[in-house]
Tab-separated table of C-alpha atoms in Angstrom:
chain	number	residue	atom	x	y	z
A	7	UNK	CA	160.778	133.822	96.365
A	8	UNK	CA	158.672	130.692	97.171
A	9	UNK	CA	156.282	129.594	99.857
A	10	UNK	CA	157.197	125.930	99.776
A	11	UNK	CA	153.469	124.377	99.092
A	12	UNK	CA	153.601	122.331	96.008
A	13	UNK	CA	150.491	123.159	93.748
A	14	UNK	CA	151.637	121.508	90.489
A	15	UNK	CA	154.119	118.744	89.177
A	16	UNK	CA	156.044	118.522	86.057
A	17	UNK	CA	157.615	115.402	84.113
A	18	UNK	CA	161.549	115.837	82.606
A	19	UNK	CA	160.738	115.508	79.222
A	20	UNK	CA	163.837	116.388	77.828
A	21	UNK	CA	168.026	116.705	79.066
A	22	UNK	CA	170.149	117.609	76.306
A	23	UNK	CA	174.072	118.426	77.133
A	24	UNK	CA	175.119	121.866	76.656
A	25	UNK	CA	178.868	123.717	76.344
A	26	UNK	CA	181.127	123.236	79.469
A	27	UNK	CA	178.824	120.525	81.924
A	28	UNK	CA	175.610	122.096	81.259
A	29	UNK	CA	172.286	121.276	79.880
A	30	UNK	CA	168.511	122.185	78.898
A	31	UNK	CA	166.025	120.766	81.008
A	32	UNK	CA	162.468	120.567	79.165
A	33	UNK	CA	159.665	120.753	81.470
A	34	UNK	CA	156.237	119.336	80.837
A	35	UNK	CA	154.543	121.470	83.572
A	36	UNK	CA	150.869	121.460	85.471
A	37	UNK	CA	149.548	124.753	85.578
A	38	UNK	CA	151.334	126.876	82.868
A	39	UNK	CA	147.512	127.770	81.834
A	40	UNK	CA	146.401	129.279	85.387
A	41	UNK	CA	149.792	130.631	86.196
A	42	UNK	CA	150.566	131.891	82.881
A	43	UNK	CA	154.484	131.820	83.205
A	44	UNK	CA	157.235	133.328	80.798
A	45	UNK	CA	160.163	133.583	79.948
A	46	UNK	CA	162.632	135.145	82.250
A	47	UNK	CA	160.792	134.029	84.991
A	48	UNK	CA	161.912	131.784	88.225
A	49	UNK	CA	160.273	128.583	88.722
A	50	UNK	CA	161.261	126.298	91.237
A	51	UNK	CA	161.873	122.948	89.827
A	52	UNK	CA	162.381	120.001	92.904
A	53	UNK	CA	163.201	123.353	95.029
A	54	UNK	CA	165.993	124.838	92.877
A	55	UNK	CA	165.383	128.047	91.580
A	56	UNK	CA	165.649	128.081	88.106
A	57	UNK	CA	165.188	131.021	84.942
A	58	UNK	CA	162.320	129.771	82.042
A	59	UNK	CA	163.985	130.589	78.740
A	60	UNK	CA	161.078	129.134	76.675
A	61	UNK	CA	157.573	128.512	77.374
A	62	UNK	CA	155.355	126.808	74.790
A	63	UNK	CA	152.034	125.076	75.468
A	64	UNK	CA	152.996	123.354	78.745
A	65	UNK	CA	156.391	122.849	77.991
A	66	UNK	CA	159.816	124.963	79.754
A	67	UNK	CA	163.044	125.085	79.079
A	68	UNK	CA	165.575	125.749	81.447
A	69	UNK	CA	169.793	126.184	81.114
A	70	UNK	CA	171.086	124.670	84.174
A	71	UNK	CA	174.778	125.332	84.743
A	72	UNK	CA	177.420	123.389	85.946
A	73	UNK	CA	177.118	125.120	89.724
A	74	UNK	CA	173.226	124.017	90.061
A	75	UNK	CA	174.209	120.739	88.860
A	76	UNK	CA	176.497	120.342	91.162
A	77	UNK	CA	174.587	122.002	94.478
A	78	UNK	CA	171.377	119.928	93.265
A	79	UNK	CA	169.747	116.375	92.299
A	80	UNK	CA	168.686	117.822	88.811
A	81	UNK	CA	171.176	116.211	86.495
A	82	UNK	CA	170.394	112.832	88.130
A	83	UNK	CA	166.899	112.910	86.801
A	84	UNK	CA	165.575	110.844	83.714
A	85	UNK	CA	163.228	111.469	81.126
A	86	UNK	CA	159.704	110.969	82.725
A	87	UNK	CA	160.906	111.401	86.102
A	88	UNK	CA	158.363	113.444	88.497
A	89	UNK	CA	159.357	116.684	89.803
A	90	UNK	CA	157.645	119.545	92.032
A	91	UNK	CA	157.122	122.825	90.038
A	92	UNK	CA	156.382	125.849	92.035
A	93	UNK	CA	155.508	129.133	90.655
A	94	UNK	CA	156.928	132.497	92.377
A	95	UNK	CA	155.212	134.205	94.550
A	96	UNK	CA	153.056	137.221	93.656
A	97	UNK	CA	152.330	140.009	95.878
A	98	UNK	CA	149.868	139.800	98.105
A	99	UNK	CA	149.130	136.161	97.383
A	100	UNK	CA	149.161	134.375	101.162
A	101	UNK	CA	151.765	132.891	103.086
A	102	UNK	CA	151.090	129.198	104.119
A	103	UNK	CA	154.658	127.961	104.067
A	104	UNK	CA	157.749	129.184	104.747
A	105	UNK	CA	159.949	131.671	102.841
A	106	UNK	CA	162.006	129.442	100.097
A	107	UNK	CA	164.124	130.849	98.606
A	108	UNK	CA	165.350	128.296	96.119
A	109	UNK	CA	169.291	127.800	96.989
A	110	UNK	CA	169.628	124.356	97.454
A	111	UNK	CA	171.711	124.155	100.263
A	112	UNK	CA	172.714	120.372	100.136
A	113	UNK	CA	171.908	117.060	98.574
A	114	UNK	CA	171.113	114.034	100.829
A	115	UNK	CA	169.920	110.543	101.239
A	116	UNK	CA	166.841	109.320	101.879
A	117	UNK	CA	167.476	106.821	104.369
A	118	UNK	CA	164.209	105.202	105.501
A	119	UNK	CA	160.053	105.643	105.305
A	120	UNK	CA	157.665	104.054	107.244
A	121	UNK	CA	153.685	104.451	108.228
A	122	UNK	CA	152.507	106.408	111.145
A	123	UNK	CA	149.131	107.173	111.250
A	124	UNK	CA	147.350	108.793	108.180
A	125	UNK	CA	150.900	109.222	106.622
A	126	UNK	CA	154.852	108.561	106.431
A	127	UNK	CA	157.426	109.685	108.531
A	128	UNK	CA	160.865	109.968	105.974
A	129	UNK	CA	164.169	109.714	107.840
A	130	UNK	CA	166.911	112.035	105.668
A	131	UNK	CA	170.784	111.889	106.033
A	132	UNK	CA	171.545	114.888	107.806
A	133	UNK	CA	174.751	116.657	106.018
A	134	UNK	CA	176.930	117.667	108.688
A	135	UNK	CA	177.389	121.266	107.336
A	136	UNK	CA	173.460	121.511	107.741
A	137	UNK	CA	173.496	120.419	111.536
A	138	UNK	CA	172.795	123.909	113.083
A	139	UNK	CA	169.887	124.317	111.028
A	140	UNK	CA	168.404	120.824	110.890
A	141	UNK	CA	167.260	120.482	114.309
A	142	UNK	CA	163.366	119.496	115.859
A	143	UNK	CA	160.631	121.856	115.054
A	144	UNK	CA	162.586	123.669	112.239
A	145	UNK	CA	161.494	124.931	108.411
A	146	UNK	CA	163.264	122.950	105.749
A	147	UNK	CA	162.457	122.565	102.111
A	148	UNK	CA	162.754	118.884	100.870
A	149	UNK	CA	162.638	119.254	97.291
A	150	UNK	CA	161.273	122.503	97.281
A	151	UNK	CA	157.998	121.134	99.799
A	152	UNK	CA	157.873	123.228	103.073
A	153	UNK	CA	158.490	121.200	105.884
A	154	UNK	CA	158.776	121.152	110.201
A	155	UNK	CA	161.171	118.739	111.353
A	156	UNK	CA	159.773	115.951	113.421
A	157	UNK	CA	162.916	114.683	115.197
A	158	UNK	CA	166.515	115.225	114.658
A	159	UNK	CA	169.966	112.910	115.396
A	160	UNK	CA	173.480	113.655	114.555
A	161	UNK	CA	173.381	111.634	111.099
A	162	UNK	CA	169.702	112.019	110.568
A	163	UNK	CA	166.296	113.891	111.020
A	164	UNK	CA	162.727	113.207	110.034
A	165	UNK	CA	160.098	114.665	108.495
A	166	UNK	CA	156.726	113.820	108.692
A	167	UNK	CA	154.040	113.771	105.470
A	168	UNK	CA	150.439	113.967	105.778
A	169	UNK	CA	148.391	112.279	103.295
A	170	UNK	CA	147.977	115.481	101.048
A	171	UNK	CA	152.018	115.653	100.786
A	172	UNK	CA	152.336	112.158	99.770
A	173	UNK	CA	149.751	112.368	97.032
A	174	UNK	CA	150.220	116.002	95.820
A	175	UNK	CA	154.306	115.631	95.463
A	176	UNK	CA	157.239	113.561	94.679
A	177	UNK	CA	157.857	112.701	98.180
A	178	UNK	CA	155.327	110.412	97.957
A	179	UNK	CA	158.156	108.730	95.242
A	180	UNK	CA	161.321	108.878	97.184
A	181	UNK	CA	162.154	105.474	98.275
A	182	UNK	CA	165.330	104.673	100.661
A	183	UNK	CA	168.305	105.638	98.663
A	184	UNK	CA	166.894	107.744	96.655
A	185	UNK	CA	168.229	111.937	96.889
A	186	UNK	CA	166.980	115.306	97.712
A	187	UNK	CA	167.474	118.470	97.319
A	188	UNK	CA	167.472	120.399	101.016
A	189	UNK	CA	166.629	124.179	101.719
A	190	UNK	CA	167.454	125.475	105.399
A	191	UNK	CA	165.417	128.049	106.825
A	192	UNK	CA	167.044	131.443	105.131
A	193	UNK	CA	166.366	133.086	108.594
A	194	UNK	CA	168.538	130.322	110.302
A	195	UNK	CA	171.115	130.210	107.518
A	196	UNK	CA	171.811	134.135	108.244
A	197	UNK	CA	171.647	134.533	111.980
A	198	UNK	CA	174.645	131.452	111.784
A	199	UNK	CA	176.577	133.539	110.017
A	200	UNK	CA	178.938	135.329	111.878
């Protein structure tokens, strides 16, 4: 489980091809010495919930399997591309965000950015199967960052970044065109379910 706020960043430093579709993702990670992860342990990597299955120095290895790489952006990034790394929760640690819980729900667009105030508002493609969920004043995770929606149409909704956001994640990076990985609010994704 996740909260959503972004403390660290990590940089793809390696993708090597594995049986069947798959591949190891090396991580160069921020904050492997204050959150001292291991192995067998779920770290969120651009909001996808993943399994460590090496950690040395500041480095992580991941399998990723043909159904994450599907579901999520991750075997579209490059060696040195930016990603958010978050940590799992700990007991007792607070709550600023919302619960994440790393199923990547969809992958869409980013369709525009532009300045308002301090910060950017980002306009996403809304993915149709996503439309009960994605509506004004809603959670969603935008590669793996917690989120309220700012305004929603039947194509598209926004989001809206403070200065903090833009600095201290890879929003900050997504220009038009570019894709993310979306998490609905698992409270909303359960009461829809008949």
């Amino acid at each position: 489980m996740f909260s959503g706020l972004i403390w660290y960043r990590g940089e793809i430093v390696a993708s090597v091809p594995a049986e069947d579709g798959a591949l190891t993702l090396r991580v160069r990670c921020d904050g492997v010495s204050v959150e001292l992860p291991a192995a067998k342990e779920s770290i969120a990597i651009d909001g996808a919930c993943l399994t460590a299955t090496r950690v040395v120095g500041s480095e992580i290895d991941f399998d990723v399997v043909p159904e994450t790489l599907r579901r999520t952006t991750l075997g579209e990034r490059h060696l040195g591309d930016r990603v958010n790394v978050e940590y799992a929760l700990r007991l007792g640690e607070r709550m600023g965000g919302h619960f994440v819980y790393g199923h990547v729900d969809a992958v869409a667009a980013v369709l525009e950015r532009r300045r308002e105030g301090q910060g950017e508002v980002i306009r996403i493609e809304r993915p149709q199967q996503l439309t009960f969920a994605l509506v004004d004043k809603a959670f969603v995770a935008v590669d793996g960052v917690s989120l309220t929606i700012a305004a929603a149409a039947s194509d598209w909704f926004e989001i809206a970044l403070i200065p903090e956001t833009l600095a201290a994640t890879t929003l900050g990076e997504r220009a038009p065109g570019s894709r993310v990985n979306l998490e609905i609010d698992p409270v909303a994704r359960y009461a829809a379910r008949p």
